[in-house]
C-alpha atoms as a printed R data frame, in Angstrom:
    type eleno elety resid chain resno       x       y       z
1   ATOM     1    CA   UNK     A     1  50.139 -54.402   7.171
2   ATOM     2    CA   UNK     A     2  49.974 -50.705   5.045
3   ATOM     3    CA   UNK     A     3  46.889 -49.979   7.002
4   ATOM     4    CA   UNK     A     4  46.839 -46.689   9.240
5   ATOM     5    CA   UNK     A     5  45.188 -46.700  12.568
6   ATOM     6    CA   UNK     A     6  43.115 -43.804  11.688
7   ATOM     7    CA   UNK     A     7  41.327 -45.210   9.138
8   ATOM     8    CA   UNK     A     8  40.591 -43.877   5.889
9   ATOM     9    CA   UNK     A     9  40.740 -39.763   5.355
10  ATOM    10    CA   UNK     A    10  37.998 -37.768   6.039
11  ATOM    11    CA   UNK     A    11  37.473 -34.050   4.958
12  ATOM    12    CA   UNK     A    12  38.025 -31.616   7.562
13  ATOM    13    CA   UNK     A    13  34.070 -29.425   6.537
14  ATOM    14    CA   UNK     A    14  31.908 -32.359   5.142
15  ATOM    15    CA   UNK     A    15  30.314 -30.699   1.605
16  ATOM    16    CA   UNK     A    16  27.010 -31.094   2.653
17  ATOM    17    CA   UNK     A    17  27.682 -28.318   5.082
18  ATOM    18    CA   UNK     A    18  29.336 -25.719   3.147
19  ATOM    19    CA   UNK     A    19  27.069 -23.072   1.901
20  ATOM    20    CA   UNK     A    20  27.198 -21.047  -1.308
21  ATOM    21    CA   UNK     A    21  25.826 -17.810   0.570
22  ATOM    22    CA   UNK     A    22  28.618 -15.950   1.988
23  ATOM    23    CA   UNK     A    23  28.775 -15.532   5.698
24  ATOM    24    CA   UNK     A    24  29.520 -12.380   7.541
25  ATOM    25    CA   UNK     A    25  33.627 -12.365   8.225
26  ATOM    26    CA   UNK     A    26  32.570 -10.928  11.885
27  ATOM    27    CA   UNK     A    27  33.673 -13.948  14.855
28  ATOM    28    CA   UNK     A    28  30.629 -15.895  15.672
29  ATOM    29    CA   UNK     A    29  28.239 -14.205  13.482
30  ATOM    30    CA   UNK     A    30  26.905 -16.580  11.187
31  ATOM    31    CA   UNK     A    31  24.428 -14.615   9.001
32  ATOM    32    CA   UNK     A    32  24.842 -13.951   5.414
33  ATOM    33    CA   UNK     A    33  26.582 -11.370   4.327
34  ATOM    34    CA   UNK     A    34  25.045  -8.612   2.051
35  ATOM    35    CA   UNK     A    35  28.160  -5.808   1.710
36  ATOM    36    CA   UNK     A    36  31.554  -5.729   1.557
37  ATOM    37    CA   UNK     A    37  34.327  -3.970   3.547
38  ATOM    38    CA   UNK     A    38  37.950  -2.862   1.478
39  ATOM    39    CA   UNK     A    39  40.417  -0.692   3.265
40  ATOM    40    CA   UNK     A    40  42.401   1.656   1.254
41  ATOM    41    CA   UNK     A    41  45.505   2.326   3.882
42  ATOM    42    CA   UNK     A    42  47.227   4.663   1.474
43  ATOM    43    CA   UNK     A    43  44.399   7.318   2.072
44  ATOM    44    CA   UNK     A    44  43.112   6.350   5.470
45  ATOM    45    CA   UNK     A    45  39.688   5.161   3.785
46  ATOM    46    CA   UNK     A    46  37.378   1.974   4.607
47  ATOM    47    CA   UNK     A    47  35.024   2.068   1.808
48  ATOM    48    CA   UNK     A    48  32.005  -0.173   2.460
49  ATOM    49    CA   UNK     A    49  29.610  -1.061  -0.838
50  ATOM    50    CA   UNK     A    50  27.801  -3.874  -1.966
51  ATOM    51    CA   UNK     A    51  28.573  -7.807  -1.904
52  ATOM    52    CA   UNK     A    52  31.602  -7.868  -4.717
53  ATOM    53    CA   UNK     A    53  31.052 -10.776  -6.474
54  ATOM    54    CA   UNK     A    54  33.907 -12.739  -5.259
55  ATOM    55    CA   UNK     A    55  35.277 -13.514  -2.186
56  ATOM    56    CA   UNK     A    56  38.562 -11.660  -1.705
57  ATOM    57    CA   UNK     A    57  41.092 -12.159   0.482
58  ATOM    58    CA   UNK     A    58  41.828  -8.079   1.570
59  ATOM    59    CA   UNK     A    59  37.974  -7.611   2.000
60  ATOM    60    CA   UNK     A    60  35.956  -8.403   4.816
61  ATOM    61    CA   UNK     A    61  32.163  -9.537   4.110
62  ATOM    62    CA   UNK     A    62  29.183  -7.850   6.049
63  ATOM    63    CA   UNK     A    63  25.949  -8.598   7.410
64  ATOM    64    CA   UNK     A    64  23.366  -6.173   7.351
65  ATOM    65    CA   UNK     A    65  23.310  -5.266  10.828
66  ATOM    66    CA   UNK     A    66  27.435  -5.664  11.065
67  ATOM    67    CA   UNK     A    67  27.348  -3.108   7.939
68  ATOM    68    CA   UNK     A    68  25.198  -0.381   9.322
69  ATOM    69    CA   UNK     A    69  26.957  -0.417  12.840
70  ATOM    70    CA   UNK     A    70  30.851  -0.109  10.898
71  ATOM    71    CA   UNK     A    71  33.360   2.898  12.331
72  ATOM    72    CA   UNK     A    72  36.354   3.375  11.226
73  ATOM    73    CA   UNK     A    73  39.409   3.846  13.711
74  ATOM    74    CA   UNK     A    74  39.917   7.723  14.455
75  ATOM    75    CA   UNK     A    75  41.390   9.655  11.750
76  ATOM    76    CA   UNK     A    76  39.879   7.632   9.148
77  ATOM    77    CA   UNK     A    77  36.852   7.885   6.706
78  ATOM    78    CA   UNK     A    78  34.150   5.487   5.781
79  ATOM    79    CA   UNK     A    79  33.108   5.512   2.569
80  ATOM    80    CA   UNK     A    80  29.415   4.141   1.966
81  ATOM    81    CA   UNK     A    81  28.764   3.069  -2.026
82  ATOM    82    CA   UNK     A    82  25.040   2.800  -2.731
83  ATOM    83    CA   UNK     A    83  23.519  -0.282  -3.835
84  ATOM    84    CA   UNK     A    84  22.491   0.616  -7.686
85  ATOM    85    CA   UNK     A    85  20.307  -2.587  -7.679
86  ATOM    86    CA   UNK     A    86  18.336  -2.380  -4.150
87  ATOM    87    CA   UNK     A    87  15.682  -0.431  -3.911
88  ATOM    88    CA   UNK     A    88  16.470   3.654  -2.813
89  ATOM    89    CA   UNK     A    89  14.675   4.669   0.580
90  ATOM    90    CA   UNK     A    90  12.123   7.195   0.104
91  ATOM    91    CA   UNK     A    91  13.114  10.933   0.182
92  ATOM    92    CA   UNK     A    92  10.907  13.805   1.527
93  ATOM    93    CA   UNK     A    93  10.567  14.600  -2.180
94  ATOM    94    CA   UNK     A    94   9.357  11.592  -2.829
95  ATOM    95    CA   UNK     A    95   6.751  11.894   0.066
96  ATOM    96    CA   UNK     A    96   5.774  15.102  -1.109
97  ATOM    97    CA   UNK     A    97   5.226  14.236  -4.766
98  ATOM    98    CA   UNK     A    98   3.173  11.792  -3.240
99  ATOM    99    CA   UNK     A    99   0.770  13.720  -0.907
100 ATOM   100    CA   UNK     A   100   1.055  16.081  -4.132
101 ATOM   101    CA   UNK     A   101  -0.718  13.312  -6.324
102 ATOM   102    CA   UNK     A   102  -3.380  12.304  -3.460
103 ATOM   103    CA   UNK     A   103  -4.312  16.118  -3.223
104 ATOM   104    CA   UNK     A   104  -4.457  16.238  -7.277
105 ATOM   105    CA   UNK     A   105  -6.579  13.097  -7.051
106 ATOM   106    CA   UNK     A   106  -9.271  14.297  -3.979
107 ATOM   107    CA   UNK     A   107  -9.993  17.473  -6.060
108 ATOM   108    CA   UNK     A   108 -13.353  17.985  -7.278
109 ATOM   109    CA   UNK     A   109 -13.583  17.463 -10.968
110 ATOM   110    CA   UNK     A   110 -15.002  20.367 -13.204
111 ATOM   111    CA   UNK     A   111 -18.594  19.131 -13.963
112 ATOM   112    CA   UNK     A   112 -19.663  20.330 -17.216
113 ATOM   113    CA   UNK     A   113 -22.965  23.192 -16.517
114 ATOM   114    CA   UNK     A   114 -25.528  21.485 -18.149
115 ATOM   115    CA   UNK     A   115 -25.901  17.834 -16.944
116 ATOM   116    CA   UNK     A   116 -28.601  17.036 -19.594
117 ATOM   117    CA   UNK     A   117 -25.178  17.778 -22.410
118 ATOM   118    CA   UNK     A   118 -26.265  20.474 -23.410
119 ATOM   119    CA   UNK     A   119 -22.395  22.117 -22.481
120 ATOM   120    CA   UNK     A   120 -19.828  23.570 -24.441
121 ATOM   121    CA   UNK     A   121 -17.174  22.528 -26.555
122 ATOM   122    CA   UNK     A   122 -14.522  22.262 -23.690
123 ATOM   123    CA   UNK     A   123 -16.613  20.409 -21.555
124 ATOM   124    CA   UNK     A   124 -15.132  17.063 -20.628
125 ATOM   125    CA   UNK     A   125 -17.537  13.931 -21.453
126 ATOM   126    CA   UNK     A   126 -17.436  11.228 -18.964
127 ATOM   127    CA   UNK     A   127 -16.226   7.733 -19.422
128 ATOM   128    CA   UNK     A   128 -18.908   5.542 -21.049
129 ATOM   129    CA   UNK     A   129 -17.176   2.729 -18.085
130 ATOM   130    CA   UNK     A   130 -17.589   4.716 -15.346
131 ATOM   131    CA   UNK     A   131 -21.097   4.665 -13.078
132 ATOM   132    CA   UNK     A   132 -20.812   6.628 -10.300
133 ATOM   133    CA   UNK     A   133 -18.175   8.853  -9.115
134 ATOM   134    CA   UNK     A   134 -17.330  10.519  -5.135
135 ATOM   135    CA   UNK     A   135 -14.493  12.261  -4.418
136 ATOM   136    CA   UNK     A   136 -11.458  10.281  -6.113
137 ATOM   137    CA   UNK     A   137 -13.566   6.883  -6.686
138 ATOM   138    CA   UNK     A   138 -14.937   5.951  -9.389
139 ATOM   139    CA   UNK     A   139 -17.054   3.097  -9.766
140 ATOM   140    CA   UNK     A   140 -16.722   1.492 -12.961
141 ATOM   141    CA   UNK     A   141 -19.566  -0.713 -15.302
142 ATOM   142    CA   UNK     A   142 -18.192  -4.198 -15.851
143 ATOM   143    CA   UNK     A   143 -16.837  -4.349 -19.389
144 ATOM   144    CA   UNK     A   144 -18.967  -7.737 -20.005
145 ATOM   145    CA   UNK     A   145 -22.331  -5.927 -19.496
């Protein structure tokens, strides 16, 4: 009778239930991971950048919140690569260009002297489009009428 008692074998992890997203290599955290961890033991370094494209065995995958709460043990330095891809957080130069342009945009504009076009050269016309204008708004005709 060549017929085991066990029955016919199974797959430990049933495919249906394997995921192509990577998983965080933290114990009992199950959420995907977005970075990945390499320690370089010859320098004392634990450099953490983004998701490498293939699961290595010397690296440890992150999740987002296991990334940003990393230390390193004492003596060591972590080394944070920047995501070129993501998007990069806004700097207070970027916040002041900003307020720069708003400013730039709430100005007055120069009005030419005479209204009836009877100005100068320099004067600047206005947009055969635009209606009305206050402060930085314009309101525009619609380009159908």
């Amino acid at each position: 009778m060549g017929e085991s008692r066990r029955g016919p074998l199974k797959s430990a992890v049933p495919s249906n239930v394997v995921s192509p997203v990577r998983r965080c290599s933290r114990t009992a955290c199950g959420r995907p991971a977005v970075a990945t961890l390499t320690y370089v033991y010859a320098d004392s370094t634990a450099v953490l950048g983004p998701l490498a494209t293939y699961a290595e065995p010397h690296c440890y995958d992150l999740c987002a919140e296991h990334s940003e709460r990393l230390t390193a043990p004492r003596g060591w330095e972590v080394v944070r690569l920047l995501d070129s891809s993501a998007p990069a957080r806004p700097s207070g130069d970027d916040l002041e260009a900003l307020a720069n342009a708003v400013r730039e945009a709430a100005r007055p504009q120069e009005r030419a002297a005479g209204a009836g076009g009877g100005g100068m050269g320099g004067a600047r016309t206005a947009d055969p489009m635009e209606v009305a204008r206050r402060g930085h708004l314009r309101v525009l005709r619609s380009p159908d009428n």
